[in-house]
Amino acid sequence: MENKNMILLILTYLELDDLARCELVCNKWHYFINQDSIQTRKIFSKFTYNSLQQFKWHTKKIQQLQIKDLIFYEEEFKVDKNDIIFTISQLVLESLTIKLNQLNIFDQLLINQKQLRKLEIRMPITNKEFQLLTQLPHLEEIHLRVQKKTDENLKVSQLRNLRAISLQLQGIQYQEVLQLVQNCYKTLTELEIDADEYNHDQMLQIVDCLNKDKIQKLYIYYFNDYSNQIIQKLSQFHNLNKLSIFKAQDIDQNYMYQLFYNKQFQEINLNQCDGITNKVLYQIAQNSQQLKYINLSWNFHISDQCVSLILENSKQLEEVYLIGCKQLTFDCIPQNLNGLFQKLRILNFESCNNMNDDKLMKLKNQFKYIKIINYYGDEIDKF
């Protein structure tokens, strides 16, 4: 039993057929694969299907374990819709991520899911289907992640009092999004939004409708019209700890400084933000004790010293992206690594001209569990 966590970790990398075989190896493995635990639920929540036999075996498992969190993708293999309906309708789910080829069964899947708190949809959806979400009394999170542009004006404003919203699809009218945000003013703490189709004034209105005392996570994708005024508004969000403002160009460093002044962030994406200077980085470093993710790619006004300070102060760091920071050298790595990098998993120096592969290899030998990427985009020790 002392290796339980290690065995469970290994099992999460296996495919369905392999899991079916492992189940027959011994009583201990059979127990691991059939126990009701968070880790086991993760094992059985990530598959697409290549055969009906795989689907049936998987169905038996998720019913036996009474899965609460399910990721269900139907892609290349078309499962009979009645089998899908039967499988999912037997569960009492709290979280569902779904992608179906057969769009006409969505209503039947949701009919018994009154306890659903989180729903992530990765397929086109109609207004008729979307209206079903208003009948889920406990729904707190809605995530629409659809690559295809929606063909109709999706009435997202039907929803109210959500805690987390992710709208990563194009074609939703701006007024619908604005009304949705207003409907959730008292409850919304997390917003991810694809803003490619919004102009400056529209984005400013959305930001103005957010509760400055509630918002903790704000990810803005594909927006190309940032201003000092928008950044100034964001600096007023007192509890903000996860932020992505990719490609915020022509921003004065003083506004960027105020954005991070005296705030503890967990995730920061500042890719291609030309207002990021050493002054801003120094402010981030002073309050980086909880920082887990930072992306400073393609920022040319930051120095080795300030990057080193962030790496030194951020004991919780898991991912660091410094792609295209051509001015950085190996001096950005702290000299004293004692107690550092214990949770770090990715360190990316792609397109960093001055990073020496020999020195990166020495770093890799010291921290074998870190995925270190060199100038060419290759992982150190695998090229």
Short mmCIF file of C-alpha atoms in Angstrom, two decimals:
data_model
loop_
_atom_site.label_atom_id
_atom_site.label_comp_id
_atom_site.label_asym_id
_atom_site.label_seq_id
_atom_site.Cartn_x
_atom_site.Cartn_y
_atom_site.Cartn_z
CA MET A 1 0.00 0.00 0.00
CA GLU A 2 2.99 2.31 0.44
CA ASN A 3 3.22 2.67 -3.37
CA LYS A 4 -0.49 3.40 -3.83
CA ASN A 5 -0.07 6.94 -5.13
CA MET A 6 2.69 5.89 -7.53
CA ILE A 7 0.57 3.07 -8.98
CA LEU A 8 -2.42 5.38 -9.39
CA LEU A 9 -0.21 7.93 -11.15
CA ILE A 10 1.03 5.28 -13.60
CA LEU A 11 -2.52 4.11 -14.29
CA THR A 12 -3.58 7.61 -15.36
CA TYR A 13 -1.27 7.30 -18.40
CA LEU A 14 -2.84 4.07 -19.68
CA GLU A 15 -5.46 3.60 -22.36
CA LEU A 16 -8.71 1.71 -21.83
CA ASP A 17 -7.49 -1.61 -23.24
CA ASP A 18 -4.38 -1.46 -21.05
CA LEU A 19 -6.45 -0.73 -17.94
CA ALA A 20 -8.66 -3.71 -18.69
CA ARG A 21 -5.58 -5.95 -18.79
CA CYS A 22 -4.06 -4.41 -15.64
CA GLU A 23 -7.25 -5.15 -13.78
CA LEU A 24 -6.49 -8.87 -14.18
CA VAL A 25 -2.86 -8.74 -12.98
CA CYS A 26 -3.48 -9.17 -9.25
CA ASN A 27 -5.94 -8.38 -6.47
CA LYS A 28 -4.10 -5.20 -5.51
CA TRP A 29 -4.26 -3.73 -9.02
CA HIS A 30 -7.89 -4.79 -9.34
CA TYR A 31 -8.57 -2.91 -6.10
CA PHE A 32 -6.80 0.23 -7.30
CA ILE A 33 -8.69 0.29 -10.59
CA ASN A 34 -12.07 -0.26 -8.93
CA GLN A 35 -11.88 1.81 -5.77
CA ASP A 36 -13.92 4.97 -5.36
CA SER A 37 -11.34 7.73 -5.02
CA ILE A 38 -10.55 11.09 -6.58
CA GLN A 39 -7.54 9.62 -8.38
CA THR A 40 -9.56 6.73 -9.80
CA ARG A 41 -12.27 9.09 -10.99
CA LYS A 42 -9.61 10.98 -12.90
CA ILE A 43 -8.46 7.74 -14.54
CA PHE A 44 -11.95 7.06 -15.87
CA SER A 45 -12.83 10.53 -17.06
CA LYS A 46 -10.58 11.18 -20.04
CA PHE A 47 -11.26 8.76 -22.85
CA THR A 48 -12.45 8.71 -26.43
CA TYR A 49 -13.52 5.36 -27.80
CA ASN A 50 -12.23 3.19 -30.62
CA SER A 51 -14.71 0.35 -30.20
CA LEU A 52 -18.06 -0.47 -28.65
CA GLN A 53 -16.26 -2.96 -26.39
CA GLN A 54 -14.15 -0.14 -24.93
CA PHE A 55 -17.20 1.99 -24.37
CA LYS A 56 -19.13 -0.80 -22.60
CA TRP A 57 -16.18 -1.55 -20.28
CA HIS A 58 -15.81 2.11 -19.47
CA THR A 59 -19.56 2.46 -18.87
CA LYS A 60 -19.47 -0.30 -16.30
CA LYS A 61 -16.62 1.42 -14.43
CA ILE A 62 -18.06 4.91 -14.22
CA GLN A 63 -21.38 3.52 -12.99
CA GLN A 64 -19.69 1.24 -10.46
CA LEU A 65 -17.61 4.12 -9.06
CA GLN A 66 -20.47 6.62 -9.17
CA ILE A 67 -18.33 9.17 -10.95
CA LYS A 68 -19.11 12.77 -9.99
CA ASP A 69 -16.79 14.51 -12.45
CA LEU A 70 -16.94 13.22 -16.03
CA ILE A 71 -15.09 14.19 -19.21
CA PHE A 72 -16.92 12.55 -22.11
CA TYR A 73 -15.65 12.91 -25.71
CA GLU A 74 -17.34 11.13 -28.59
CA GLU A 75 -15.15 11.77 -31.61
CA GLU A 76 -13.95 9.24 -34.17
CA PHE A 77 -16.01 6.33 -32.89
CA LYS A 78 -19.75 6.89 -33.02
CA VAL A 79 -21.40 5.31 -29.99
CA ASP A 80 -25.08 4.47 -30.20
CA LYS A 81 -26.95 7.42 -28.71
CA ASN A 82 -29.06 5.23 -26.45
CA ASP A 83 -25.90 3.80 -24.87
CA ILE A 84 -24.61 7.31 -24.20
CA ILE A 85 -27.92 8.43 -22.72
CA PHE A 86 -28.16 5.33 -20.53
CA THR A 87 -24.58 5.70 -19.27
CA ILE A 88 -24.69 9.36 -18.30
CA SER A 89 -28.29 9.41 -17.07
CA GLN A 90 -27.39 6.83 -14.42
CA LEU A 91 -24.89 9.20 -12.83
CA VAL A 92 -25.43 12.10 -10.44
CA LEU A 93 -22.79 14.48 -11.77
CA GLU A 94 -21.41 17.66 -10.29
CA SER A 95 -19.10 18.42 -13.22
CA LEU A 96 -19.46 17.46 -16.89
CA THR A 97 -17.15 18.21 -19.83
CA ILE A 98 -18.71 16.98 -23.05
CA LYS A 99 -18.11 16.81 -26.78
CA LEU A 100 -20.62 14.91 -28.91
CA ASN A 101 -21.09 14.22 -32.59
CA GLN A 102 -24.79 13.55 -32.01
CA LEU A 103 -26.19 16.92 -31.01
CA ASN A 104 -29.81 15.81 -30.73
CA ILE A 105 -29.33 14.00 -27.42
CA PHE A 106 -28.04 16.89 -25.30
CA ASP A 107 -31.45 17.46 -23.69
CA GLN A 108 -31.75 13.81 -22.71
CA LEU A 109 -28.31 13.86 -21.11
CA LEU A 110 -29.13 16.81 -18.88
CA ILE A 111 -32.62 15.79 -17.82
CA ASN A 112 -31.42 13.96 -14.68
CA GLN A 113 -28.42 16.17 -13.93
CA LYS A 114 -30.07 18.61 -11.53
CA GLN A 115 -27.03 18.55 -9.23
CA LEU A 116 -24.68 19.77 -11.95
CA ARG A 117 -22.50 22.65 -10.78
CA LYS A 118 -19.98 22.86 -13.62
CA LEU A 119 -20.61 22.33 -17.33
CA GLU A 120 -17.99 22.56 -20.07
CA ILE A 121 -19.24 22.26 -23.66
CA ARG A 122 -16.76 21.60 -26.47
CA MET A 123 -19.19 21.35 -29.39
CA PRO A 124 -21.53 23.72 -31.26
CA ILE A 125 -24.74 24.36 -29.34
CA THR A 126 -28.09 25.87 -30.33
CA ASN A 127 -30.25 28.31 -28.39
CA LYS A 128 -32.79 25.56 -27.80
CA GLU A 129 -30.12 23.42 -26.16
CA PHE A 130 -28.60 26.34 -24.31
CA GLN A 131 -31.97 27.13 -22.75
CA LEU A 132 -31.78 23.78 -20.97
CA LEU A 133 -29.00 25.20 -18.81
CA THR A 134 -31.46 27.58 -17.18
CA GLN A 135 -33.16 24.51 -15.71
CA LEU A 136 -30.06 23.47 -13.75
CA PRO A 137 -30.68 25.04 -10.32
CA HIS A 138 -27.16 24.51 -8.94
CA LEU A 139 -25.15 25.52 -12.01
CA GLU A 140 -22.23 27.76 -10.95
CA GLU A 141 -19.79 27.42 -13.84
CA ILE A 142 -20.31 27.47 -17.60
CA HIS A 143 -17.42 26.98 -20.02
CA LEU A 144 -18.05 27.21 -23.77
CA ARG A 145 -14.88 26.15 -25.60
CA VAL A 146 -15.85 25.75 -29.27
CA GLN A 147 -13.45 26.15 -32.18
CA LYS A 148 -16.23 26.66 -34.72
CA LYS A 149 -17.90 30.08 -34.85
CA THR A 150 -21.52 29.91 -33.69
CA ASP A 151 -24.04 30.36 -36.53
CA GLU A 152 -26.77 31.93 -34.42
CA ASN A 153 -26.85 34.62 -31.77
CA LEU A 154 -26.44 32.49 -28.69
CA LYS A 155 -28.62 33.88 -25.89
CA VAL A 156 -26.09 33.53 -23.09
CA SER A 157 -27.85 36.29 -21.15
CA GLN A 158 -30.45 33.72 -20.06
CA LEU A 159 -28.08 32.62 -17.29
CA ARG A 160 -27.72 34.33 -13.93
CA ASN A 161 -25.68 34.22 -10.73
CA LEU A 162 -22.76 32.19 -12.11
CA ARG A 163 -19.45 32.01 -10.26
CA ALA A 164 -17.26 31.25 -13.30
CA ILE A 165 -17.77 31.99 -17.01
CA SER A 166 -15.59 31.00 -19.96
CA LEU A 167 -16.66 32.12 -23.45
CA GLN A 168 -14.03 30.84 -25.85
CA LEU A 169 -15.98 30.93 -29.08
CA GLN A 170 -16.70 33.58 -31.67
CA GLY A 171 -20.06 34.83 -32.86
CA ILE A 172 -21.76 35.75 -29.58
CA GLN A 173 -23.07 39.29 -29.79
CA TYR A 174 -21.44 41.79 -27.49
CA GLN A 175 -24.74 42.85 -25.86
CA GLU A 176 -25.43 39.24 -24.84
CA VAL A 177 -22.04 38.97 -23.14
CA LEU A 178 -22.44 42.32 -21.41
CA GLN A 179 -25.88 41.35 -20.08
CA LEU A 180 -24.56 38.00 -18.85
CA VAL A 181 -21.78 39.72 -16.92
CA GLN A 182 -24.29 42.15 -15.43
CA ASN A 183 -26.57 39.26 -14.44
CA CYS A 184 -23.69 37.73 -12.47
CA TYR A 185 -22.35 40.91 -10.84
CA LYS A 186 -22.81 39.68 -7.26
CA THR A 187 -21.45 36.17 -7.82
CA LEU A 188 -18.87 36.22 -10.63
CA THR A 189 -15.28 35.57 -9.52
CA GLU A 190 -13.77 34.12 -12.73
CA LEU A 191 -14.11 35.31 -16.34
CA GLU A 192 -12.36 34.00 -19.46
CA ILE A 193 -13.39 35.69 -22.67
CA ASP A 194 -12.47 35.52 -26.37
CA ALA A 195 -12.42 39.25 -27.20
CA ASP A 196 -11.21 39.17 -30.80
CA GLU A 197 -14.44 40.78 -32.04
CA TYR A 198 -14.63 43.56 -29.42
CA ASN A 199 -13.37 47.11 -29.74
CA HIS A 200 -11.83 49.23 -27.01
CA ASP A 201 -15.05 50.80 -25.73
CA GLN A 202 -16.88 47.47 -25.62
CA MET A 203 -14.12 45.84 -23.57
CA LEU A 204 -14.07 48.86 -21.28
CA GLN A 205 -17.81 48.42 -20.67
CA ILE A 206 -17.36 44.75 -19.81
CA VAL A 207 -14.58 45.58 -17.36
CA ASP A 208 -16.76 48.29 -15.79
CA CYS A 209 -19.52 45.72 -15.20
CA LEU A 210 -17.25 43.43 -13.16
CA ASN A 211 -17.39 43.55 -9.37
CA LYS A 212 -14.05 44.98 -8.24
CA ASP A 213 -14.31 43.22 -4.89
CA LYS A 214 -15.22 39.79 -6.31
CA ILE A 215 -13.16 39.11 -9.43
CA GLN A 216 -10.22 36.77 -8.77
CA LYS A 217 -9.47 35.46 -12.27
CA LEU A 218 -9.58 37.40 -15.55
CA TYR A 219 -8.27 35.89 -18.80
CA ILE A 220 -8.73 38.04 -21.92
CA TYR A 221 -7.90 36.28 -25.20
CA TYR A 222 -7.14 37.79 -28.64
CA PHE A 223 -7.87 41.39 -27.69
CA ASN A 224 -5.82 43.94 -29.64
CA ASP A 225 -6.99 47.31 -28.35
CA TYR A 226 -5.68 47.70 -24.80
CA SER A 227 -5.15 51.15 -23.31
CA ASN A 228 -3.81 52.72 -20.14
CA GLN A 229 -7.43 53.32 -19.17
CA ILE A 230 -8.30 49.60 -19.29
CA ILE A 231 -5.18 48.65 -17.31
CA GLN A 232 -6.01 51.32 -14.74
CA LYS A 233 -9.50 49.79 -14.33
CA LEU A 234 -7.97 46.33 -13.83
CA SER A 235 -5.65 47.67 -11.12
CA GLN A 236 -8.74 48.40 -9.03
CA PHE A 237 -9.66 44.70 -8.74
CA HIS A 238 -8.48 44.13 -5.18
CA ASN A 239 -8.70 40.32 -5.12
CA LEU A 240 -7.39 39.59 -8.61
CA ASN A 241 -4.85 36.73 -8.45
CA LYS A 242 -5.03 35.15 -11.95
CA LEU A 243 -4.56 37.42 -14.95
CA SER A 244 -3.93 37.06 -18.69
CA ILE A 245 -3.61 40.19 -20.82
CA PHE A 246 -1.70 38.72 -23.76
CA LYS A 247 -0.44 41.35 -26.22
CA ALA A 248 -1.26 44.45 -24.18
CA GLN A 249 0.78 46.88 -26.30
CA ASP A 250 1.65 50.57 -25.83
CA ILE A 251 0.96 50.54 -22.09
CA ASP A 252 2.86 52.92 -19.84
CA GLN A 253 5.01 51.07 -17.29
CA ASN A 254 3.49 53.11 -14.44
CA TYR A 255 0.03 51.71 -15.17
CA MET A 256 1.47 48.20 -15.30
CA TYR A 257 3.22 48.86 -12.00
CA GLN A 258 -0.07 49.89 -10.36
CA LEU A 259 -1.74 46.75 -11.73
CA PHE A 260 0.60 44.56 -9.67
CA TYR A 261 1.17 46.87 -6.74
CA ASN A 262 0.81 45.04 -3.43
CA LYS A 263 -1.09 42.08 -4.93
CA GLN A 264 -0.39 38.35 -4.55
CA PHE A 265 -0.85 36.60 -7.91
CA GLN A 266 -0.98 32.87 -8.63
CA GLU A 267 -1.04 33.06 -12.45
CA ILE A 268 0.23 35.84 -14.73
CA ASN A 269 0.34 35.87 -18.53
CA LEU A 270 2.12 38.98 -19.86
CA ASN A 271 3.15 37.57 -23.22
CA GLN A 272 4.06 40.44 -25.60
CA CYS A 273 3.21 43.21 -23.13
CA ASP A 274 5.67 45.99 -23.91
CA GLY A 275 4.91 47.89 -20.71
CA ILE A 276 6.66 45.18 -18.70
CA THR A 277 9.94 46.62 -17.41
CA ASN A 278 12.29 45.86 -14.54
CA LYS A 279 10.28 48.24 -12.36
CA VAL A 280 7.13 46.16 -12.96
CA LEU A 281 8.94 42.84 -12.52
CA TYR A 282 10.47 43.99 -9.27
CA GLN A 283 6.97 44.75 -7.95
CA ILE A 284 5.76 41.29 -9.03
CA ALA A 285 8.76 39.66 -7.36
CA GLN A 286 8.07 41.40 -4.05
CA ASN A 287 4.70 39.63 -3.79
CA SER A 288 5.31 36.37 -5.66
CA GLN A 289 5.13 33.90 -2.77
CA GLN A 290 1.98 32.28 -4.21
CA LEU A 291 2.96 32.52 -7.89
CA LYS A 292 2.54 29.22 -9.78
CA TYR A 293 2.54 30.29 -13.43
CA ILE A 294 4.21 33.20 -15.22
CA ASN A 295 4.59 33.95 -18.93
CA LEU A 296 6.94 36.82 -19.81
CA SER A 297 7.55 35.78 -23.43
CA TRP A 298 8.68 38.34 -26.01
CA ASN A 299 9.29 41.09 -23.48
CA PHE A 300 12.57 42.83 -24.30
CA HIS A 301 12.84 45.30 -21.41
CA ILE A 302 13.42 42.84 -18.56
CA SER A 303 16.79 41.89 -17.13
CA ASP A 304 18.47 38.77 -15.79
CA GLN A 305 18.47 40.27 -12.30
CA CYS A 306 14.69 40.75 -12.08
CA VAL A 307 13.86 37.36 -13.61
CA SER A 308 16.28 35.77 -11.14
CA LEU A 309 14.55 37.57 -8.29
CA ILE A 310 11.17 36.16 -9.34
CA LEU A 311 12.57 32.63 -9.60
CA GLU A 312 14.19 33.04 -6.19
CA ASN A 313 11.12 34.40 -4.39
CA SER A 314 8.47 32.16 -5.99
CA LYS A 315 8.73 28.84 -4.17
CA GLN A 316 5.39 27.62 -5.59
CA LEU A 317 6.33 28.12 -9.26
CA GLU A 318 5.27 25.30 -11.60
CA GLU A 319 5.56 26.84 -15.08
CA VAL A 320 7.82 29.62 -16.42
CA TYR A 321 7.76 30.85 -20.04
CA LEU A 322 10.48 33.23 -21.25
CA ILE A 323 10.15 32.58 -24.99
CA GLY A 324 11.82 35.16 -27.21
CA CYS A 325 13.46 37.12 -24.37
CA LYS A 326 16.63 37.45 -26.41
CA GLN A 327 18.42 39.66 -23.90
CA LEU A 328 18.36 37.03 -21.11
CA THR A 329 21.38 34.92 -20.28
CA PHE A 330 21.96 32.04 -17.87
CA ASP A 331 22.47 34.69 -15.19
CA CYS A 332 18.67 34.83 -14.88
CA ILE A 333 18.95 31.52 -12.97
CA PRO A 334 19.61 32.20 -9.26
CA GLN A 335 23.13 31.24 -8.15
CA ASN A 336 21.92 29.64 -4.95
CA LEU A 337 19.33 27.01 -5.92
CA ASN A 338 19.03 25.55 -2.44
CA GLY A 339 15.31 25.00 -1.74
CA LEU A 340 14.24 26.34 -5.14
CA PHE A 341 12.42 24.73 -8.08
CA GLN A 342 10.81 22.05 -5.92
CA LYS A 343 7.49 22.37 -7.76
CA LEU A 344 8.77 23.66 -11.11
CA ARG A 345 7.79 21.48 -14.06
CA ILE A 346 8.36 23.66 -17.16
CA LEU A 347 11.12 26.20 -17.87
CA ASN A 348 10.93 27.46 -21.45
CA PHE A 349 13.79 29.42 -23.08
CA GLU A 350 12.78 28.94 -26.72
CA SER A 351 14.22 31.64 -29.04
CA CYS A 352 16.43 32.97 -26.22
CA ASN A 353 19.66 33.50 -28.18
CA ASN A 354 22.00 33.77 -25.21
CA MET A 355 20.99 30.60 -23.34
CA ASN A 356 23.82 28.07 -23.33
CA ASP A 357 22.81 24.41 -23.85
CA ASP A 358 25.71 23.12 -21.75
CA LYS A 359 24.59 25.17 -18.77
CA LEU A 360 20.97 24.16 -19.31
CA MET A 361 22.08 20.51 -19.34
CA LYS A 362 23.80 20.98 -15.97
CA LEU A 363 20.59 22.50 -14.63
CA LYS A 364 18.64 19.55 -16.04
CA ASN A 365 20.99 17.09 -14.31
CA GLN A 366 20.29 18.84 -11.04
CA PHE A 367 16.51 18.95 -11.57
CA LYS A 368 15.65 15.93 -13.73
CA TYR A 369 11.89 16.37 -13.25
CA ILE A 370 11.84 19.81 -14.94
CA LYS A 371 11.05 20.05 -18.65
CA ILE A 372 13.65 22.57 -19.86
CA ILE A 373 13.26 23.95 -23.41
CA ASN A 374 16.26 25.39 -25.27
CA TYR A 375 16.61 28.03 -28.01
CA TYR A 376 15.48 25.64 -30.76
CA GLY A 377 12.32 24.57 -28.92
CA ASP A 378 13.83 21.18 -28.06
CA GLU A 379 13.63 19.62 -24.64
CA ILE A 380 17.05 19.36 -23.03
CA ASP A 381 18.30 15.71 -22.92
CA LYS A 382 15.79 14.59 -25.57
CA PHE A 383 17.23 16.10 -28.75
#
